[in-house]
Amino acid sequence: MSISVYIIAYNEAKKIADTINSVLWADEIIVADSASTDETVGIAQELGARVVQIPFHGFGHLRNQAIKACTHEWIFSLDTDEQCTPEVRDEIFTILAGTPKHDAYLVPRRNYFMGRWVEHSGWYPNFRQPQLFRKGSMKYVESPVHEGYELLTAKPVGRLEHAIWQIPFRDFEEVVKKANRYSSLGVLKLADQRVSMGTALLHGMWSFLKHYVAKRGFLDGWAGFVIAFGNFEGTFYRYAKRFEQQEMWALPKQAPLHRRSDSPSK
């Protein structure tokens, strides 16, 4: 059976080559780009990918449109911070060479951050939506961020044995950027809630403790601390931005200032 790979992208020139190079074994590579302004498109085309432009209306919508662009029966989904591994490639070929037991498979991810494999913090093994699936067997819920999925098959979801790599942050600048972007998108999910700055602080603290203590991020050294702190920031600002939206603070304004009539002349 033939397989398509789709990769969603926006200004991912630093990452797109590594992701595409990890799936050159696929029959088709689709890069679903949302008007990148860097070299993402050129790099993808140079490596043989077909680039389709899809306006960004949330990640769920973007992924559903990317699926439509895929032409083969089976689809493998990768993000630009993910890379397939030889073990996963071989496991996929083994599944597709026989009669697949499932129509959709979760794929474990092994995450790397600050030069190390992060074994705790809820990062291993971690999963997102099914990444290997038969076309038509699932669709994404069109949420702006952390989109869910809906199965369109009676078969339960399967799970691959081997893991792909995920490199969610290449540097601290990306940590800050992602917290800012995801907190802005996450505000939409709080649209019907009234919140306070106290709400923001409590949710942020809970997110830190969940990752650093309950998920044993403290065993991951500084990487675990930064992950927990990044979750605090993303959560805190999601609620703080909702509070800002709710309060609609007016900025102070004053009339144009001119020289007073009794001011000494030059």
Coordinates of N, CA and C in Angstrom, one line a residue, residues 21-188:
N21 N 13.7 15.0 5.4 CA 14.7 14.0 5.1 C 14.4 12.7 5.9
S22 N 13.6 12.7 6.9 CA 13.3 11.5 7.7 C 12.2 10.7 7.1
V23 N 11.5 11.2 6.0 CA 10.4 10.5 5.4 C 10.5 10.4 3.9
L24 N 11.8 10.5 3.4 CA 12.0 10.4 2.0 C 11.6 9.0 1.4
W25 N 11.3 8.1 2.3 CA 10.9 6.7 1.9 C 9.4 6.7 1.6
A26 N 8.7 7.8 1.8 CA 7.2 7.8 1.6 C 6.9 8.0 0.1
D27 N 5.7 7.6 -0.3 CA 5.4 7.8 -1.8 C 5.0 9.2 -2.1
E28 N 4.7 10.0 -1.1 CA 4.3 11.4 -1.3 C 4.5 12.2 -0.1
I29 N 5.1 13.4 -0.2 CA 5.3 14.2 1.0 C 4.5 15.5 0.7
I30 N 3.6 15.9 1.5 CA 2.8 17.1 1.4 C 3.2 18.0 2.5
V31 N 3.6 19.2 2.2 CA 3.9 20.3 3.2 C 2.7 21.2 3.1
A32 N 1.9 21.3 4.2 CA 0.8 22.2 4.3 C 1.3 23.5 4.9
D33 N 1.6 24.5 4.1 CA 2.2 25.7 4.5 C 1.1 26.8 4.7
S34 N 1.3 27.7 5.6 CA 0.3 28.7 5.9 C 1.0 30.1 5.7
A35 N 1.4 30.3 4.4 CA 2.0 31.6 4.0 C 3.3 31.9 4.7
S36 N 4.2 31.0 4.8 CA 5.5 31.2 5.4 C 6.2 32.4 4.7
T37 N 7.0 33.2 5.4 CA 7.7 34.3 4.8 C 9.2 34.0 4.8
D38 N 9.6 32.9 5.3 CA 11.1 32.5 5.2 C 11.3 31.5 4.1
E39 N 12.3 30.7 4.2 CA 12.7 29.8 3.1 C 12.0 28.4 3.2
T40 N 11.0 28.3 4.0 CA 10.4 27.0 4.2 C 9.9 26.4 2.9
V41 N 9.2 27.1 2.1 CA 8.6 26.6 0.9 C 9.7 26.1 -0.1
G42 N 10.7 27.0 -0.3 CA 11.8 26.6 -1.2 C 12.6 25.4 -0.8
I43 N 12.9 25.3 0.5 CA 13.6 24.1 1.0 C 12.7 22.8 0.8
A44 N 11.4 22.9 1.1 CA 10.6 21.8 0.9 C 10.5 21.3 -0.5
Q45 N 10.3 22.3 -1.4 CA 10.3 21.9 -2.8 C 11.6 21.3 -3.3
E46 N 12.7 21.9 -2.9 CA 14.0 21.4 -3.3 C 14.2 19.9 -2.9
L47 N 13.6 19.5 -1.7 CA 13.7 18.1 -1.3 C 12.6 17.2 -1.8
G48 N 11.8 17.8 -2.7 CA 10.8 16.9 -3.4 C 9.4 16.9 -2.9
A49 N 9.1 17.7 -1.9 CA 7.8 17.8 -1.3 C 6.9 18.6 -2.2
R50 N 5.6 18.3 -2.1 CA 4.6 19.1 -2.8 C 4.0 20.1 -1.7
V51 N 4.1 21.3 -2.0 CA 3.6 22.3 -1.1 C 2.2 22.8 -1.4
V52 N 1.3 22.8 -0.5 CA 0.0 23.3 -0.7 C -0.2 24.5 0.3
Q53 N -0.8 25.5 -0.1 CA -1.0 26.7 0.8 C -2.4 26.6 1.4
I54 N -2.4 26.7 2.7 CA -3.7 26.6 3.4 C -3.7 27.7 4.5
P55 N -4.6 28.7 4.3 CA -4.7 29.7 5.3 C -4.9 29.2 6.7
F56 N -4.3 29.8 7.7 CA -4.4 29.3 9.1 C -5.7 29.7 9.8
H57 N -6.6 28.7 10.0 CA -7.8 29.0 10.8 C -7.8 28.1 12.0
G58 N -6.7 27.8 12.7 CA -6.6 26.9 13.8 C -6.0 25.6 13.3
F59 N -5.3 24.8 14.2 CA -4.6 23.6 13.8 C -5.5 22.5 13.4
G60 N -6.7 22.4 14.0 CA -7.6 21.4 13.5 C -8.0 21.5 12.1
H61 N -8.4 22.7 11.7 CA -8.8 23.0 10.3 C -7.6 22.8 9.4
L62 N -6.4 23.2 9.8 CA -5.2 23.0 9.0 C -4.9 21.6 8.7
R63 N -5.1 20.7 9.7 CA -4.8 19.3 9.5 C -5.8 18.6 8.7
N64 N -7.1 19.0 8.8 CA -8.1 18.4 8.0 C -7.9 18.8 6.5
Q65 N -7.5 20.0 6.3 CA -7.2 20.4 4.9 C -6.0 19.7 4.3
A66 N -5.0 19.5 5.2 CA -3.8 18.7 4.8 C -4.2 17.3 4.4
I67 N -5.0 16.7 5.1 CA -5.5 15.3 4.8 C -6.1 15.3 3.4
K68 N -6.9 16.3 3.1 CA -7.6 16.3 1.8 C -6.6 16.4 0.7
A69 N -5.4 17.0 0.9 CA -4.4 17.1 -0.1 C -3.6 15.8 -0.3
C70 N -3.7 14.8 0.6 CA -3.0 13.6 0.5 C -3.8 12.6 -0.5
T71 N -3.0 12.0 -1.4 CA -3.7 11.2 -2.4 C -3.6 9.7 -2.2
H72 N -2.9 9.2 -1.2 CA -2.8 7.8 -1.0 C -3.7 7.3 0.2
E73 N -3.9 6.0 0.2 CA -4.8 5.4 1.2 C -4.4 5.5 2.6
W74 N -3.1 5.5 2.9 CA -2.6 5.6 4.3 C -1.8 6.9 4.4
I75 N -1.9 7.5 5.6 CA -1.3 8.8 5.8 C -0.5 8.7 7.1
F76 N 0.7 9.3 7.0 CA 1.6 9.5 8.2 C 1.7 11.0 8.5
S77 N 1.4 11.4 9.7 CA 1.5 12.8 10.0 C 2.7 13.1 10.9
L78 N 3.5 14.1 10.4 CA 4.6 14.6 11.2 C 4.5 16.1 11.3
D79 N 5.0 16.6 12.4 CA 5.1 18.1 12.6 C 6.6 18.4 12.3
T80 N 6.8 19.7 12.2 CA 8.2 20.1 11.8 C 9.2 19.9 13.0
D81 N 8.7 19.7 14.2 CA 9.6 19.4 15.3 C 9.7 17.9 15.6
E82 N 9.3 17.1 14.6 CA 9.3 15.7 14.7 C 10.1 15.1 13.6
Q83 N 10.7 13.9 13.8 CA 11.5 13.2 12.8 C 11.2 11.7 12.9
C84 N 11.0 11.1 11.8 CA 10.8 9.6 11.8 C 12.1 9.0 12.1
T85 N 12.0 7.8 12.6 CA 13.3 7.0 12.8 C 13.2 5.7 12.0
P86 N 14.4 5.1 11.7 CA 14.4 3.9 10.9 C 13.5 2.8 11.5
E87 N 13.4 2.7 12.8 CA 12.6 1.7 13.5 C 11.1 1.9 13.1
V88 N 10.7 3.2 13.2 CA 9.2 3.4 12.9 C 9.0 3.2 11.4
R89 N 9.9 3.7 10.6 CA 9.7 3.4 9.1 C 9.5 1.9 8.9
D90 N 10.4 1.1 9.4 CA 10.3 -0.4 9.2 C 9.0 -0.9 9.8
E91 N 8.6 -0.4 11.0 CA 7.3 -0.9 11.6 C 6.1 -0.6 10.7
I92 N 6.1 0.6 10.1 CA 5.0 1.0 9.2 C 5.0 0.1 8.0
F93 N 6.1 -0.1 7.4 CA 6.1 -1.0 6.2 C 5.7 -2.4 6.6
T94 N 6.0 -2.9 7.8 CA 5.6 -4.2 8.2 C 4.0 -4.3 8.3
I95 N 3.5 -3.2 9.0 CA 2.0 -3.1 9.1 C 1.3 -3.1 7.8
L96 N 1.8 -2.3 6.9 CA 1.1 -2.1 5.6 C 1.4 -3.3 4.7
A97 N 2.4 -4.0 4.9 CA 2.6 -5.2 4.1 C 1.6 -6.3 4.3
G98 N 1.0 -6.3 5.5 CA 0.0 -7.3 5.8 C -1.4 -6.7 5.8
T99 N -2.3 -7.2 6.7 CA -3.6 -6.7 6.8 C -3.6 -5.9 8.1
P100 N -3.6 -4.6 8.1 CA -3.5 -3.8 9.3 C -4.7 -4.1 10.3
K101 N -4.4 -4.3 11.5 CA -5.5 -4.6 12.5 C -6.3 -3.4 12.9
H102 N -5.7 -2.2 12.7 CA -6.4 -1.0 13.0 C -6.4 -0.1 11.8
D103 N -7.2 0.9 11.9 CA -7.3 2.0 10.9 C -6.5 3.2 11.3
A104 N -6.2 3.3 12.6 CA -5.4 4.5 13.1 C -4.5 4.0 14.2
Y105 N -3.3 4.6 14.2 CA -2.3 4.2 15.2 C -1.7 5.4 15.9
L106 N -1.6 5.3 17.2 CA -0.8 6.3 17.9 C 0.7 6.0 17.8
V107 N 1.5 7.0 17.8 CA 3.0 6.8 17.7 C 3.7 7.4 18.9
P108 N 4.4 6.6 19.7 CA 5.1 7.2 20.8 C 6.2 8.2 20.3
R109 N 6.4 9.2 21.2 CA 7.5 10.2 20.8 C 8.5 10.2 21.9
R110 N 9.8 10.3 21.5 CA 10.9 10.4 22.4 C 11.4 11.9 22.2
N111 N 11.3 12.7 23.3 CA 11.6 14.1 23.2 C 13.0 14.4 23.7
Y112 N 13.6 15.4 23.0 CA 15.0 15.9 23.3 C 14.9 17.4 23.6
F113 N 15.6 17.8 24.7 CA 15.6 19.2 25.0 C 16.8 19.5 25.9
M114 N 17.5 20.6 25.6 CA 18.7 21.0 26.3 C 19.8 19.9 26.2
G115 N 19.9 19.3 25.1 CA 20.9 18.3 24.8 C 20.7 17.0 25.4
R116 N 19.5 16.6 25.8 CA 19.3 15.3 26.5 C 17.9 14.8 26.2
W117 N 17.8 13.5 26.3 CA 16.5 12.8 26.2 C 15.8 13.1 27.5
V118 N 14.5 13.6 27.4 CA 13.7 13.9 28.6 C 12.9 12.7 28.9
E119 N 13.2 12.0 29.9 CA 12.5 10.8 30.3 C 11.3 10.9 31.1
H120 N 11.2 12.1 31.8 CA 10.1 12.3 32.7 C 9.3 13.5 32.2
S121 N 8.7 14.3 33.2 CA 8.0 15.5 32.8 C 6.8 15.3 32.0
G122 N 6.4 14.0 31.9 CA 5.2 13.6 31.0 C 5.6 13.6 29.5
W123 N 6.9 13.6 29.3 CA 7.4 13.7 27.9 C 7.8 12.3 27.3
Y124 N 7.8 11.3 28.1 CA 8.1 9.9 27.5 C 7.4 8.8 28.2
P125 N 6.7 7.9 27.4 CA 6.4 8.2 26.0 C 5.2 9.1 26.0
N126 N 5.2 10.1 25.1 CA 4.0 10.9 25.0 C 3.5 10.8 23.6
F127 N 2.2 11.1 23.5 CA 1.5 10.8 22.3 C 0.6 12.1 21.9
R128 N 0.4 12.3 20.7 CA -0.6 13.3 20.3 C -1.7 12.5 19.5
Q129 N -2.4 13.1 18.6 CA -3.4 12.3 17.9 C -2.8 11.2 17.1
P130 N -3.6 10.2 16.6 CA -3.0 9.1 15.8 C -2.2 9.8 14.6
Q131 N -1.0 9.2 14.4 CA -0.2 9.8 13.4 C -0.1 8.9 12.1
L132 N -0.5 7.7 12.3 CA -0.6 6.8 11.1 C -2.0 6.3 11.0
F133 N -2.6 6.6 9.9 CA -4.1 6.3 9.8 C -4.5 6.1 8.3
R134 N -5.5 5.3 8.2 CA -6.1 5.1 6.8 C -7.0 6.4 6.5
K135 N -6.8 6.9 5.3 CA -7.6 8.1 4.9 C -9.1 7.9 5.1
G136 N -9.8 8.8 5.8 CA -11.2 8.6 6.0 C -11.6 8.0 7.3
S137 N -10.5 7.5 8.1 CA -10.8 6.8 9.3 C -10.9 7.8 10.5
M138 N -10.5 9.0 10.3 CA -10.5 10.0 11.4 C -10.5 11.4 10.9
K139 N -10.9 12.3 11.7 CA -10.8 13.8 11.4 C -10.5 14.5 12.7
Y140 N -9.9 15.7 12.5 CA -9.6 16.5 13.6 C -10.7 17.4 14.0
V141 N -10.8 17.6 15.4 CA -11.8 18.6 15.9 C -11.1 20.0 15.6
E142 N -11.9 20.9 15.0 CA -11.3 22.1 14.5 C -11.2 23.1 15.6
S143 N -10.4 22.8 16.6 CA -10.0 23.7 17.7 C -8.8 24.5 17.3
P144 N -8.7 25.7 17.9 CA -7.5 26.6 17.5 C -6.2 26.0 17.9
V145 N -6.2 25.3 19.1 CA -4.9 24.7 19.6 C -5.2 23.4 20.4
H146 N -4.3 22.5 20.5 CA -4.5 21.2 21.2 C -5.7 20.6 20.7
E147 N -5.8 20.5 19.4 CA -7.0 19.9 18.7 C -7.1 18.4 19.0
G148 N -8.4 18.0 19.2 CA -8.7 16.6 19.4 C -8.9 15.9 18.1
Y149 N -9.5 14.7 18.1 CA -9.8 14.0 16.9 C -11.0 13.2 17.1
E150 N -11.6 12.8 16.0 CA -12.8 12.0 16.1 C -12.6 10.8 15.1
L151 N -12.8 9.6 15.7 CA -12.6 8.4 14.9 C -13.8 8.2 14.0
L152 N -13.6 7.8 12.8 CA -14.7 7.5 11.8 C -14.7 6.1 11.5
T153 N -14.1 5.2 12.3 CA -14.1 3.8 12.1 C -14.5 3.1 13.4
A154 N -15.0 1.9 13.3 CA -15.4 1.1 14.4 C -14.2 0.4 15.1
K155 N -13.1 0.4 14.4 CA -11.9 -0.3 15.0 C -11.2 0.6 16.0
P156 N -10.8 0.0 17.1 CA -10.1 0.8 18.1 C -8.7 1.3 17.6
V157 N -8.2 2.3 18.3 CA -6.9 2.8 17.9 C -5.8 1.9 18.3
G158 N -4.8 1.6 17.4 CA -3.7 0.8 17.8 C -2.5 1.7 18.2
R159 N -1.4 1.1 18.5 CA -0.2 1.8 18.9 C 1.0 1.2 18.4
L160 N 1.9 2.0 17.8 CA 3.2 1.5 17.3 C 4.1 1.2 18.5
E161 N 5.0 0.3 18.3 CA 5.9 -0.1 19.4 C 7.1 0.9 19.5
H162 N 7.6 1.3 18.3 CA 8.8 2.2 18.3 C 8.4 3.7 18.3
A163 N 9.4 4.5 18.6 CA 9.2 5.9 18.8 C 9.8 6.8 17.7
I164 N 9.2 7.9 17.4 CA 9.8 8.9 16.6 C 10.5 9.9 17.5
W165 N 11.2 10.8 17.0 CA 11.9 11.8 17.8 C 11.0 13.1 17.7
Q166 N 11.0 13.8 18.8 CA 10.5 15.1 18.8 C 11.5 16.1 19.4
I167 N 11.8 17.2 18.8 CA 12.6 18.2 19.3 C 11.8 19.5 19.4
P168 N 11.0 19.6 20.5 CA 10.0 20.7 20.5 C 10.6 22.1 20.6
F169 N 11.8 22.2 21.1 CA 12.5 23.6 21.2 C 14.0 23.4 20.9
R170 N 14.4 24.2 20.0 CA 15.9 24.2 19.6 C 16.6 25.1 20.5
D171 N 16.0 26.1 21.1 CA 16.6 27.1 22.0 C 15.6 27.7 22.9
F172 N 16.0 28.5 23.8 CA 15.1 29.2 24.7 C 14.2 30.2 24.0
E173 N 14.7 30.8 22.9 CA 13.8 31.7 22.2 C 12.5 31.0 21.7
E174 N 12.7 29.8 21.3 CA 11.5 29.0 20.9 C 10.6 28.7 22.0
V175 N 11.2 28.5 23.2 CA 10.3 28.2 24.4 C 9.4 29.4 24.6
V176 N 10.0 30.6 24.6 CA 9.2 31.8 24.9 C 8.2 32.0 23.7
K177 N 8.6 31.9 22.5 CA 7.7 32.1 21.4 C 6.5 31.2 21.4
K178 N 6.8 29.9 21.7 CA 5.7 28.9 21.7 C 4.7 29.2 22.9
A179 N 5.2 29.6 24.0 CA 4.4 29.9 25.2 C 3.5 31.1 24.8
N180 N 4.0 32.1 24.1 CA 3.3 33.2 23.7 C 2.2 32.9 22.7
R181 N 2.6 32.1 21.6 CA 1.6 31.8 20.6 C 0.5 30.9 21.1
Y182 N 0.9 29.9 21.9 CA -0.2 29.0 22.3 C -1.1 29.6 23.4
S183 N -0.5 30.5 24.2 CA -1.4 31.2 25.2 C -2.4 32.1 24.4
S184 N -2.0 32.7 23.3 CA -2.9 33.5 22.6 C -4.0 32.7 21.9
L185 N -3.6 31.6 21.3 CA -4.6 30.7 20.7 C -5.5 30.1 21.8
G186 N -5.0 29.8 22.9 CA -5.8 29.1 24.0 C -6.8 30.0 24.6
V187 N -6.7 31.3 24.4 CA -7.7 32.3 24.9 C -9.0 32.0 24.3
L188 N -9.1 31.5 23.1 CA -10.4 31.3 22.4 C -11.2 30.2 23.2

